Amino acid sequence: MNDLTDKDVYWWRPLDDTELDTRGKILFAAYKEIHVNGFQSASLSNILARTGVTKGALYHHFPNKTALGYAVVDEVIARRIQMSFIEPLAHFEDPIEGFIELVQNAGDSFSMTDIELGCPLSVLAQEMASIDEGFRVRLIGIYEQWHQSIADVLTKARDNGLIIEAVEPYSMAVTIAAIMEGSLSASKVAQNLQKLYHCGCGLTQLLQLIRTSPGAR
Amino acid sequence: MNDLTDKDVYWWRPLDDTELDTRGKILFAAYKEIHVNGFQSASLSNILARTGVTKGALYHHFPNKTALGYAVVDEVIARRIQMSFIEPLAHFEDPIEGFIELVQNAGDSFSMTDIELGCPLSVLAQEMASIDEGFRVRLIGIYEQWHQSIADVLTKARDNGLIIEAVEPYSMAVTIAAIMEGSLSASKVAQNLQKLYHCGCGLTQLLQLIRTSPGAR
DNA sequence: TATAAAGCATACCGACTGGTATGGATGTAG
DNA sequence: CTACATCCATACCAGTCGGTATGCTTTATA
């Protein structure tokens, strides 16, 4: 239960069958350990035991536990958010239609591990934002990028007359992101996809309501 | 910075000036420690040092750390959510108007400590839901009660013709709750109220859009 | 006033934590 | 072949963790 399936890590594993180097092994094992236990309770011994790497190697590549945590945020989490939540936004033709499709397919694109463990960004943010400034600035950077990307999509849509004028793109973007994160959080506690579906309905309805054309169907 | 102000604890302190008993002191100190550091990293020694209570007293009232954590959820967190988010719902005359007012006043009703530390329910849920089943069932109980309360308000509003028929009350309730939680989460990472305001705008707009009367203003 | 129970204090334990000191292997440049 | 840096393995450290064993004090009960 504690280990990730192939589906969970396609975005991390190298495409060819080259082995990860030592640093990469440590980084990914640390990501998993932190995702499960949080940063503070993440045990270096666990990470080492699971990789077969020794403590000497770890402290050769990272000066201390905190630096390892920062590297996980910068190189693993940020990369995954980018691939899963930001890049897809650019490929929408009709942004609202695209969004609705993305939301309605969300159930498939999330693995059960994602539901069990929650969004790694959100989990880490909740734990560390008020404790360590280094984590906080890294995490707010990721959030800001995400919010801005959604806002850009909405701005374009409004300029093209696809959504009503009353919508303030950035506020709506933050709200949409909040729904997505809140839904994952609720689903994690429920340990099933029901809450995710409910939020999918609510978000879809919100998107329908801000469209200029009331959306056939 | 780590201690709570009077404004943060009005809901916990006894109304008269009677001292809290030993059990109450432990419980409240544990709540604070857990809110700041999370459950796993919460240190019993810290709790004891801050209260002046000794370890013998602690283990007289609670069999172990986990039981203490459960008691914090049952007796402190659940009570606060009840007072802050559930009970106010019952007193709305026009539910939509009431909601909008509640949301727009949210900036005032949240202290800066709430922003710094985040929603205690959400923080604990993110950390413990996938690790300990005892925490999970307690937390999902609180969430379910909250969602159902909002759904009841929406159902009543729909029956009275105040919101459009297309709204499915429970789904919308879960979505509204997700927005509230997601906004607090984002504000915590940003360490300011901006994100909270943006989500307030988005949520207000959503509420306006599901009203039958397009809402004078 | 005798007795039992509740409430609490002190001292201590083994397990585990992040971190370090040291030395050996391997690669690379001169 | 030498010299030096990179990379990593082993052993160890001081400190903290949650938890326990024991005994003293206070309160309720009879």
CSV table of C-alpha atoms (C1' of nucleotides) in Angstrom, one decimal:
chain,number,residue,atom,x,y,z
A,1,MET,CA,0.0,0.0,0.0
A,2,ASN,CA,2.8,2.4,0.7
A,3,ASP,CA,4.6,1.9,-2.6
A,4,LEU,CA,3.6,3.6,-5.8
A,5,THR,CA,2.4,1.8,-8.9
A,6,ASP,CA,3.7,2.3,-12.4
A,7,LYS,CA,0.8,4.6,-13.1
A,8,ASP,CA,1.8,6.9,-10.3
A,9,VAL,CA,5.3,7.4,-11.4
A,10,TYR,CA,5.2,7.5,-15.2
A,11,TRP,CA,5.9,11.2,-14.9
A,12,TRP,CA,9.1,10.6,-13.0
A,13,ARG,CA,10.7,7.5,-14.4
A,14,PRO,CA,13.1,8.1,-17.2
A,15,LEU,CA,11.7,7.1,-20.6
A,16,ASP,CA,14.4,4.8,-21.5
A,17,ASP,CA,15.6,2.0,-19.2
A,18,THR,CA,18.6,3.8,-17.9
A,19,GLU,CA,19.0,3.5,-14.2
A,20,LEU,CA,18.5,6.6,-12.0
A,21,ASP,CA,21.8,7.8,-10.6
A,22,THR,CA,22.2,7.8,-6.8
A,23,ARG,CA,21.1,11.3,-6.4
A,24,GLY,CA,17.9,10.6,-8.4
A,25,LYS,CA,17.2,7.5,-6.3
A,26,ILE,CA,17.5,9.4,-3.1
A,27,LEU,CA,15.4,12.3,-4.5
A,28,PHE,CA,12.5,10.0,-5.6
A,29,ALA,CA,12.6,7.9,-2.5
A,30,ALA,CA,12.5,11.1,-0.4
A,31,TYR,CA,9.5,12.3,-2.4
A,32,LYS,CA,7.6,9.1,-1.6
A,33,GLU,CA,8.5,9.1,2.1
A,34,ILE,CA,7.6,12.8,2.4
A,35,HIS,CA,4.3,12.3,0.5
A,36,VAL,CA,3.3,9.5,2.9
A,37,ASN,CA,4.6,10.8,6.3
A,38,GLY,CA,5.1,14.5,5.7
A,39,PHE,CA,8.5,16.2,5.9
A,40,GLN,CA,9.0,16.4,9.6
A,41,SER,CA,8.2,12.8,10.2
A,42,ALA,CA,10.0,11.6,7.1
A,43,SER,CA,12.8,9.3,8.2
A,44,LEU,CA,16.1,9.4,6.5
A,45,SER,CA,16.7,5.8,7.7
A,46,ASN,CA,13.5,4.7,5.8
A,47,ILE,CA,14.6,6.5,2.7
A,48,LEU,CA,18.0,4.9,2.9
A,49,ALA,CA,16.6,1.4,3.6
A,50,ARG,CA,14.3,1.6,0.7
A,51,THR,CA,16.9,2.7,-1.8
A,52,GLY,CA,19.8,0.7,-0.5
A,53,VAL,CA,21.8,3.9,-0.6
A,54,THR,CA,23.8,4.6,2.5
A,55,LYS,CA,23.9,7.6,4.7
A,56,GLY,CA,27.3,8.6,3.4
A,57,ALA,CA,25.9,8.9,-0.1
A,58,LEU,CA,22.9,10.9,1.1
A,59,TYR,CA,25.0,13.5,3.0
A,60,HIS,CA,27.4,13.7,0.1
A,61,HIS,CA,24.6,14.9,-2.2
A,62,PHE,CA,22.6,17.0,0.3
A,63,PRO,CA,24.0,19.0,3.2
A,64,ASN,CA,21.1,18.2,5.5
A,65,LYS,CA,17.5,17.0,5.6
A,66,THR,CA,16.1,20.4,4.9
A,67,ALA,CA,18.1,20.8,1.7
A,68,LEU,CA,16.8,17.4,0.6
A,69,GLY,CA,13.3,18.6,1.2
A,70,TYR,CA,13.8,21.7,-0.8
A,71,ALA,CA,15.2,19.7,-3.7
A,72,VAL,CA,12.1,17.4,-3.6
A,73,VAL,CA,9.9,20.5,-3.9
A,74,ASP,CA,12.0,22.1,-6.7
A,75,GLU,CA,12.8,19.0,-8.8
A,76,VAL,CA,10.0,16.5,-8.1
A,77,ILE,CA,6.8,18.3,-7.0
A,78,ALA,CA,7.1,21.4,-9.1
A,79,ARG,CA,7.8,19.2,-12.1
A,80,ARG,CA,4.8,17.1,-11.5
A,81,ILE,CA,2.4,20.0,-11.0
A,82,GLN,CA,3.8,21.5,-14.2
A,83,MET,CA,3.1,18.4,-16.2
A,84,SER,CA,-0.3,17.5,-14.7
A,85,PHE,CA,-2.0,20.8,-14.1
A,86,ILE,CA,-0.3,23.6,-16.0
A,87,GLU,CA,0.9,22.3,-19.3
A,88,PRO,CA,-2.5,20.8,-20.3
A,89,LEU,CA,-4.1,24.2,-20.0
A,90,ALA,CA,-2.2,25.4,-23.0
A,91,HIS,CA,-3.6,22.8,-25.4
A,92,PHE,CA,-7.3,23.7,-25.0
A,93,GLU,CA,-9.1,24.9,-28.1
A,94,ASP,CA,-12.2,26.1,-26.4
A,95,PRO,CA,-10.9,26.8,-22.9
A,96,ILE,CA,-14.2,26.2,-21.1
A,97,GLU,CA,-15.0,23.0,-23.1
A,98,GLY,CA,-11.5,21.9,-22.4
A,99,PHE,CA,-11.7,22.6,-18.7
A,100,ILE,CA,-15.0,20.7,-18.4
A,101,GLU,CA,-13.6,17.8,-20.2
A,102,LEU,CA,-10.5,17.8,-18.0
A,103,VAL,CA,-12.6,18.0,-14.9
A,104,GLN,CA,-15.0,15.2,-16.0
A,105,ASN,CA,-12.1,12.9,-16.8
A,106,ALA,CA,-10.4,13.7,-13.5
A,107,GLY,CA,-11.6,10.5,-12.0
A,108,ASP,CA,-9.6,8.5,-14.5
A,109,SER,CA,-6.5,10.6,-14.4
A,110,PHE,CA,-6.2,10.3,-10.7
A,111,SER,CA,-4.9,7.0,-9.4
A,112,MET,CA,-6.1,5.6,-6.2
A,113,THR,CA,-2.7,6.4,-4.6
A,114,ASP,CA,-3.4,10.0,-5.4
A,115,ILE,CA,-6.6,9.8,-3.5
A,116,GLU,CA,-5.1,7.9,-0.6
A,117,LEU,CA,-2.2,10.2,-0.2
A,118,GLY,CA,-3.6,13.5,-1.4
A,119,CYS,CA,-2.1,16.2,-3.6
A,120,PRO,CA,1.6,16.3,-2.6
A,121,LEU,CA,1.7,20.0,-3.1
A,122,SER,CA,-1.2,20.6,-0.8
A,123,VAL,CA,0.0,18.2,1.9
A,124,LEU,CA,3.4,19.7,2.1
A,125,ALA,CA,2.0,23.2,2.0
A,126,GLN,CA,-0.3,22.6,4.9
A,127,GLU,CA,2.5,21.1,6.9
A,128,MET,CA,5.4,23.3,6.3
A,129,ALA,CA,4.2,26.7,5.2
A,130,SER,CA,3.9,28.1,8.7
A,131,ILE,CA,7.0,26.4,9.9
A,132,ASP,CA,9.8,26.9,7.4
A,133,GLU,CA,10.1,29.9,5.2
A,134,GLY,CA,12.3,28.1,2.6
A,135,PHE,CA,9.5,25.6,1.9
A,136,ARG,CA,6.9,28.4,1.9
A,137,VAL,CA,8.5,30.5,-0.8
A,138,ARG,CA,9.0,27.5,-3.0
A,139,LEU,CA,5.4,26.3,-2.6
A,140,ILE,CA,3.8,29.8,-3.1
A,141,GLY,CA,5.8,30.0,-6.3
A,142,ILE,CA,4.2,26.9,-7.6
A,143,TYR,CA,0.8,28.0,-6.6
A,144,GLU,CA,1.2,31.4,-8.2
A,145,GLN,CA,2.3,29.8,-11.4
A,146,TRP,CA,-0.7,27.6,-11.4
A,147,HIS,CA,-3.2,30.4,-10.6
A,148,GLN,CA,-1.7,32.6,-13.2
A,149,SER,CA,-1.9,29.9,-15.9
A,150,ILE,CA,-5.6,29.4,-15.2
A,151,ALA,CA,-6.2,33.2,-15.2
A,152,ASP,CA,-4.5,33.4,-18.6
A,153,VAL,CA,-6.9,30.9,-20.0
A,154,LEU,CA,-9.9,32.7,-18.6
A,155,THR,CA,-8.6,36.1,-19.8
A,156,LYS,CA,-8.3,34.7,-23.3
A,157,ALA,CA,-11.7,33.2,-23.1
A,158,ARG,CA,-13.2,36.5,-22.0
A,159,ASP,CA,-11.5,38.4,-24.7
A,160,ASN,CA,-13.0,36.0,-27.2
A,161,GLY,CA,-16.4,36.5,-25.7
A,162,LEU,CA,-16.7,32.9,-24.5
A,163,ILE,CA,-17.4,33.8,-20.8
A,164,ILE,CA,-19.4,36.6,-19.3
A,165,GLU,CA,-17.8,40.0,-18.6
A,166,ALA,CA,-18.5,39.9,-14.9
A,167,VAL,CA,-15.9,37.2,-14.4
A,168,GLU,CA,-12.6,38.6,-12.9
A,169,PRO,CA,-10.1,36.1,-14.3
A,170,TYR,CA,-7.6,36.0,-11.5
A,171,SER,CA,-10.2,35.7,-8.7
A,172,MET,CA,-12.0,33.0,-10.7
A,173,ALA,CA,-8.7,31.2,-11.3
A,174,VAL,CA,-7.9,31.1,-7.6
A,175,THR,CA,-11.4,29.9,-6.9
A,176,ILE,CA,-11.2,27.1,-9.4
A,177,ALA,CA,-7.8,26.0,-8.1
A,178,ALA,CA,-9.3,26.0,-4.6
A,179,ILE,CA,-12.1,23.7,-5.7
A,180,MET,CA,-9.7,21.3,-7.2
A,181,GLU,CA,-7.5,21.2,-4.2
A,182,GLY,CA,-10.4,21.1,-1.7
A,183,SER,CA,-12.0,18.2,-3.6
A,184,LEU,CA,-8.8,16.2,-3.5
A,185,SER,CA,-8.5,16.9,0.2
A,186,ALA,CA,-12.1,15.8,0.9
A,187,SER,CA,-11.6,12.7,-1.2
A,188,LYS,CA,-8.5,11.8,0.7
A,189,VAL,CA,-10.3,11.9,4.0
A,190,ALA,CA,-13.3,10.0,2.6
A,191,GLN,CA,-10.9,7.5,0.9
A,192,ASN,CA,-13.1,7.3,-2.1
A,193,LEU,CA,-13.9,9.2,-5.3
A,194,GLN,CA,-17.4,10.3,-4.3
A,195,LYS,CA,-16.4,13.8,-3.1
A,196,LEU,CA,-14.2,14.2,-6.1
A,197,TYR,CA,-17.2,13.5,-8.4
A,198,HIS,CA,-19.4,15.9,-6.4
A,199,CYS,CA,-16.9,18.7,-6.8
A,200,GLY,CA,-16.6,17.8,-10.5
A,201,CYS,CA,-20.3,18.4,-10.8
A,202,GLY,CA,-20.1,21.7,-8.9
A,203,LEU,CA,-17.1,22.9,-10.9
A,204,THR,CA,-18.7,21.9,-14.2
A,205,GLN,CA,-21.8,23.8,-13.2
A,206,LEU,CA,-19.8,26.9,-12.3
A,207,LEU,CA,-18.0,26.8,-15.7
A,208,GLN,CA,-21.4,26.4,-17.5
A,209,LEU,CA,-22.8,29.4,-15.6
A,210,ILE,CA,-20.0,31.7,-16.6
A,211,ARG,CA,-20.3,30.8,-20.3
A,212,THR,CA,-22.0,33.3,-22.6
A,213,SER,CA,-23.7,30.5,-24.5
A,214,PRO,CA,-25.6,28.5,-21.9
A,215,GLY,CA,-24.1,25.3,-23.2
A,216,ALA,CA,-26.2,22.9,-25.1
A,217,ARG,CA,-26.8,19.5,-23.6
B,1,MET,CA,4.2,34.0,17.2
B,2,ASN,CA,3.5,30.5,18.2
B,3,ASP,CA,1.0,31.3,20.9
B,4,LEU,CA,-2.6,32.1,20.3
B,5,THR,CA,-4.2,35.5,21.1
B,6,ASP,CA,-7.4,36.0,23.0
B,7,LYS,CA,-9.2,36.4,19.7
B,8,ASP,CA,-8.2,32.9,18.7
B,9,VAL,CA,-9.5,31.1,21.8
B,10,TYR,CA,-12.7,32.9,22.8
B,11,TRP,CA,-14.4,29.7,21.6
B,12,TRP,CA,-12.5,27.5,24.0
B,13,ARG,CA,-11.9,29.5,27.1
B,14,PRO,CA,-14.6,29.1,29.8
B,15,LEU,CA,-16.9,32.1,30.0
B,16,ASP,CA,-16.4,32.7,33.6
B,17,ASP,CA,-12.9,32.9,35.1
B,18,THR,CA,-12.8,29.4,36.5
B,19,GLU,CA,-9.5,27.7,35.8
B,20,LEU,CA,-9.4,24.9,33.4
B,21,ASP,CA,-8.8,21.5,35.1
B,22,THR,CA,-5.7,19.6,34.4
B,23,ARG,CA,-7.3,17.5,31.6
B,24,GLY,CA,-8.6,20.7,29.9
B,25,LYS,CA,-5.2,22.3,30.1
B,26,ILE,CA,-3.5,19.3,28.5
B,27,LEU,CA,-6.2,19.1,25.8
B,28,PHE,CA,-5.9,22.7,24.8
B,29,ALA,CA,-2.1,22.7,24.9
B,30,ALA,CA,-2.1,19.6,22.8
B,31,TYR,CA,-4.5,21.2,20.3
B,32,LYS,CA,-2.1,24.2,19.9
B,33,GLU,CA,0.9,22.0,19.6
B,34,ILE,CA,-0.8,19.8,17.0
B,35,HIS,CA,-2.1,22.8,15.1
B,36,VAL,CA,1.4,24.2,14.8
B,37,ASN,CA,3.5,21.0,14.3
B,38,GLY,CA,1.1,18.4,13.1
B,39,PHE,CA,0.3,15.3,15.2
B,40,GLN,CA,3.3,13.2,14.4
B,41,SER,CA,5.7,15.9,15.2
B,42,ALA,CA,3.8,17.2,18.2
B,43,SER,CA,6.0,16.8,21.2
B,44,LEU,CA,4.6,15.7,24.4
B,45,SER,CA,7.5,17.3,26.2
B,46,ASN,CA,6.5,20.6,24.6
B,47,ILE,CA,2.9,20.3,25.7
B,48,LEU,CA,4.0,19.5,29.2
B,49,ALA,CA,6.6,22.3,29.4
B,50,ARG,CA,4.0,24.8,28.2
B,51,THR,CA,1.4,23.8,30.7
B,52,GLY,CA,3.5,23.0,33.7
B,53,VAL,CA,1.7,19.7,33.9
B,54,THR,CA,3.9,16.6,34.4
B,55,LYS,CA,4.1,13.4,32.4
B,56,GLY,CA,2.5,11.5,35.1
B,57,ALA,CA,-0.6,13.6,34.9
B,58,LEU,CA,-0.8,13.3,31.1
B,59,TYR,CA,-0.6,9.6,31.2
B,60,HIS,CA,-3.1,9.5,34.0
B,61,HIS,CA,-5.8,11.1,31.8
B,62,PHE,CA,-4.8,9.7,28.4
B,63,PRO,CA,-3.4,6.1,27.8
B,64,ASN,CA,-1.1,7.2,25.0
B,65,LYS,CA,-0.3,10.0,22.5
B,66,THR,CA,-2.8,8.7,19.9
B,67,ALA,CA,-5.7,8.8,22.4
B,68,LEU,CA,-4.8,12.3,23.2
B,69,GLY,CA,-4.9,13.1,19.5
B,70,TYR,CA,-8.3,11.6,19.2
B,71,ALA,CA,-9.6,13.6,22.1
B,72,VAL,CA,-8.3,16.8,20.6
B,73,VAL,CA,-10.3,16.0,17.4
B,74,ASP,CA,-13.5,15.0,19.3
B,75,GLU,CA,-13.5,17.7,21.9
B,76,VAL,CA,-11.7,20.6,20.5
B,77,ILE,CA,-11.6,20.6,16.7
B,78,ALA,CA,-15.1,19.2,16.2
B,79,ARG,CA,-16.5,21.7,18.7
B,80,ARG,CA,-14.8,24.6,16.9
B,81,ILE,CA,-16.0,23.6,13.5
B,82,GLN,CA,-19.5,23.2,14.9
B,83,MET,CA,-19.5,26.7,16.4
B,84,SER,CA,-17.7,28.5,13.5
B,85,PHE,CA,-19.1,26.8,10.4
B,86,ILE,CA,-22.2,24.8,11.1
B,87,GLU,CA,-24.3,26.6,13.7
B,88,PRO,CA,-24.2,30.0,11.8
B,89,LEU,CA,-25.9,28.3,8.9
B,90,ALA,CA,-29.1,27.7,10.8
B,91,HIS,CA,-29.7,31.4,11.5
B,92,PHE,CA,-29.8,32.6,7.9
B,93,GLU,CA,-33.1,34.1,6.8
B,94,ASP,CA,-32.4,34.3,3.1
B,95,PRO,CA,-29.8,31.5,2.8
B,96,ILE,CA,-28.0,32.9,-0.2
B,97,GLU,CA,-27.9,36.4,1.2
B,98,GLY,CA,-26.7,35.0,4.5
B,99,PHE,CA,-24.0,33.0,2.8
B,100,ILE,CA,-22.8,35.9,0.8
B,101,GLU,CA,-22.6,38.1,3.9
B,102,LEU,CA,-20.8,35.4,5.8
B,103,VAL,CA,-18.2,35.0,3.0
B,104,GLN,CA,-17.7,38.7,2.6
B,105,ASN,CA,-17.2,39.1,6.3
B,106,ALA,CA,-14.8,36.2,6.4
B,107,GLY,CA,-11.7,38.5,6.3
B,108,ASP,CA,-12.7,39.9,9.7
B,109,SER,CA,-13.8,36.7,11.3
B,110,PHE,CA,-10.5,35.0,10.6
B,111,SER,CA,-7.6,36.0,12.8
B,112,MET,CA,-4.1,36.2,11.4
B,113,THR,CA,-3.3,33.1,13.4
B,114,ASP,CA,-5.9,31.2,11.5
B,115,ILE,CA,-4.2,32.3,8.3
B,116,GLU,CA,-0.8,31.5,9.5
B,117,LEU,CA,-1.6,28.1,10.8
B,118,GLY,CA,-4.5,27.1,8.5
B,119,CYS,CA,-7.7,25.4,9.2
B,120,PRO,CA,-6.9,22.9,12.0
B,121,LEU,CA,-9.4,20.4,10.5
B,122,SER,CA,-7.8,20.5,7.1
B,123,VAL,CA,-4.2,20.4,8.4
B,124,LEU,CA,-4.9,17.3,10.5
B,125,ALA,CA,-6.9,15.7,7.8
B,126,GLN,CA,-4.1,16.0,5.2
B,127,GLU,CA,-1.5,14.7,7.6
B,128,MET,CA,-3.3,11.8,9.3
B,129,ALA,CA,-6.1,10.6,7.0
B,130,SER,CA,-3.9,8.2,5.1
B,131,ILE,CA,-1.9,7.1,8.1
B,132,ASP,CA,-4.3,6.4,11.0
B,133,GLU,CA,-7.8,5.0,10.5
B,134,GLY,CA,-9.0,6.3,13.9
B,135,PHE,CA,-8.2,9.9,12.9
B,136,ARG,CA,-9.7,9.4,9.5
B,137,VAL,CA,-13.2,8.2,10.7
B,138,ARG,CA,-13.3,11.1,13.2
B,139,LEU,CA,-12.4,13.7,10.6
B,140,ILE,CA,-14.7,12.4,7.8
B,141,GLY,CA,-17.5,12.5,10.4
B,142,ILE,CA,-16.9,16.2,10.9
B,143,TYR,CA,-16.7,16.9,7.1
B,144,GLU,CA,-19.9,14.9,6.5
B,145,GLN,CA,-21.7,16.9,9.1
B,146,TRP,CA,-20.5,20.2,7.6
B,147,HIS,CA,-21.4,19.2,4.0
B,148,GLN,CA,-24.8,18.0,5.0
B,149,SER,CA,-25.6,21.2,6.8
B,150,ILE,CA,-24.7,23.3,3.8
B,151,ALA,CA,-26.7,20.9,1.6
B,152,ASP,CA,-29.7,21.3,3.9
B,153,VAL,CA,-29.6,25.1,3.5
B,154,LEU,CA,-29.4,24.8,-0.3
B,155,THR,CA,-32.3,22.3,-0.4
B,156,LYS,CA,-34.4,24.6,1.6
B,157,ALA,CA,-33.5,27.5,-0.7
B,158,ARG,CA,-34.3,25.5,-3.8
B,159,ASP,CA,-37.7,24.4,-2.3
B,160,ASN,CA,-38.4,28.1,-1.7
B,161,GLY,CA,-37.5,28.9,-5.3
B,162,LEU,CA,-34.5,31.0,-4.3
B,163,ILE,CA,-32.0,29.1,-6.4
B,164,ILE,CA,-32.2,27.5,-9.8
B,165,GLU,CA,-33.5,24.0,-10.2
B,166,ALA,CA,-30.3,22.8,-11.9
B,167,VAL,CA,-28.4,23.0,-8.6
B,168,GLU,CA,-27.9,19.6,-7.0
B,169,PRO,CA,-27.7,20.6,-3.3
B,170,TYR,CA,-25.2,18.1,-2.0
B,171,SER,CA,-22.8,18.4,-4.9
B,172,MET,CA,-22.9,22.2,-4.6
B,173,ALA,CA,-22.4,21.9,-0.8
B,174,VAL,CA,-19.3,19.8,-1.2
B,175,THR,CA,-18.0,22.3,-3.8
B,176,ILE,CA,-18.7,25.3,-1.6
B,177,ALA,CA,-16.9,23.7,1.3
B,178,ALA,CA,-14.0,22.9,-1.0
B,179,ILE,CA,-13.7,26.5,-2.0
B,180,MET,CA,-13.6,27.6,1.6
B,181,GLU,CA,-11.0,25.1,2.6
B,182,GLY,CA,-9.0,25.6,-0.5
B,183,SER,CA,-9.0,29.3,0.0
B,184,LEU,CA,-7.7,29.0,3.6
B,185,SER,CA,-5.0,26.6,2.3
B,186,ALA,CA,-3.9,29.0,-0.4
B,187,SER,CA,-3.9,31.9,2.1
B,188,LYS,CA,-1.8,30.0,4.5
B,189,VAL,CA,0.9,29.4,1.9
B,190,ALA,CA,0.7,33.1,0.8
B,191,GLN,CA,0.7,34.2,4.4
B,192,ASN,CA,-1.7,37.0,3.6
B,193,LEU,CA,-5.4,37.5,3.0
B,194,GLN,CA,-5.3,38.2,-0.7
B,195,LYS,CA,-6.1,34.6,-1.8
B,196,LEU,CA,-8.9,34.5,0.7
B,197,TYR,CA,-10.4,37.7,-0.8
B,198,HIS,CA,-10.1,36.3,-4.3
B,199,CYS,CA,-11.9,33.1,-3.4
B,200,GLY,CA,-14.5,35.2,-1.6
B,201,CYS,CA,-15.2,37.0,-4.9
B,202,GLY,CA,-15.4,33.7,-6.8
B,203,LEU,CA,-17.7,32.1,-4.2
B,204,THR,CA,-19.9,35.2,-4.1
B,205,GLN,CA,-20.2,35.1,-7.9
B,206,LEU,CA,-21.1,31.4,-7.8
B,207,LEU,CA,-23.8,32.1,-5.3
B,208,GLN,CA,-25.1,35.0,-7.4
B,209,LEU,CA,-25.2,32.8,-10.5
B,210,ILE,CA,-27.3,30.1,-8.9
B,211,ARG,CA,-29.9,32.5,-7.6
B,212,THR,CA,-33.2,32.8,-9.5
B,213,SER,CA,-33.4,36.5,-9.0
B,214,PRO,CA,-30.1,37.8,-10.5
B,215,GLY,CA,-29.5,39.7,-7.3
B,216,ALA,CA,-29.9,43.4,-7.1
B,217,ARG,CA,-27.0,45.1,-5.5
C,1,DT,C1',-11.1,8.0,61.5
C,2,DA,C1',-9.9,4.0,58.6
C,3,DT,C1',-9.7,2.7,53.6
C,4,DA,C1',-9.9,3.0,49.0
C,5,DA,C1',-9.4,5.3,45.0
C,6,DA,C1',-8.2,9.2,42.1
C,7,DG,C1',-4.9,12.5,40.8
C,8,DC,C1',-0.4,13.5,40.1
C,9,DA,C1',5.2,13.8,40.5
C,10,DT,C1',9.8,11.8,39.7
C,11,DA,C1',13.0,8.9,37.7
C,12,DC,C1',14.0,6.1,34.2
C,13,DC,C1',14.1,3.2,29.8
C,14,DG,C1',15.0,1.5,25.0
C,15,DA,C1',14.2,3.0,20.4
C,16,DC,C1',15.0,6.1,17.0
C,17,DT,C1',16.4,10.7,15.2
C,18,DG,C1',19.4,13.8,12.2
C,19,DG,C1',24.1,14.5,11.8
C,20,DT,C1',29.4,13.7,11.7
C,21,DA,C1',34.1,11.7,11.4
C,22,DT,C1',36.8,8.8,8.9
C,23,DG,C1',38.5,6.1,5.5
C,24,DG,C1',38.3,3.5,1.3
C,25,DA,C1',37.2,3.1,-3.7
C,26,DT,C1',37.0,5.1,-8.2
C,27,DG,C1',37.7,8.4,-11.8
C,28,DT,C1',40.5,12.1,-13.9
C,29,DA,C1',44.2,15.3,-15.1
C,30,DG,C1',49.1,16.1,-15.4
D,1,DC,C1',52.8,6.8,-11.9
D,2,DT,C1',51.3,10.6,-9.0
D,3,DA,C1',48.0,13.8,-7.1
D,4,DC,C1',43.7,15.2,-6.2
D,5,DA,C1',38.8,15.3,-6.2
D,6,DT,C1',34.5,12.9,-6.4
D,7,DC,C1',31.7,9.4,-4.6
D,8,DC,C1',30.3,6.6,-1.2
D,9,DA,C1',30.4,3.0,3.0
D,10,DT,C1',30.8,2.2,8.1
D,11,DA,C1',30.7,3.3,12.7
D,12,DC,C1',29.4,6.3,15.9
D,13,DC,C1',27.4,10.3,18.5
D,14,DA,C1',24.3,13.3,21.5
D,15,DG,C1',19.7,14.3,21.9
D,16,DT,C1',14.8,13.5,21.7
D,17,DC,C1',11.0,10.6,21.4
D,18,DG,C1',6.9,8.0,23.5
D,19,DG,C1',6.1,5.2,27.2
D,20,DT,C1',6.4,2.9,32.0
D,21,DA,C1',7.1,1.9,37.0
D,22,DT,C1',6.7,3.5,41.4
D,23,DG,C1',5.3,6.1,45.1
D,24,DC,C1',3.4,10.2,47.3
D,25,DT,C1',-0.8,13.3,48.2
D,26,DT,C1',-5.2,14.5,48.1
D,27,DT,C1',-10.0,13.5,47.9
D,28,DA,C1',-14.2,10.8,48.4
D,29,DT,C1',-16.6,7.1,50.9
D,30,DA,C1',-18.0,4.3,54.7
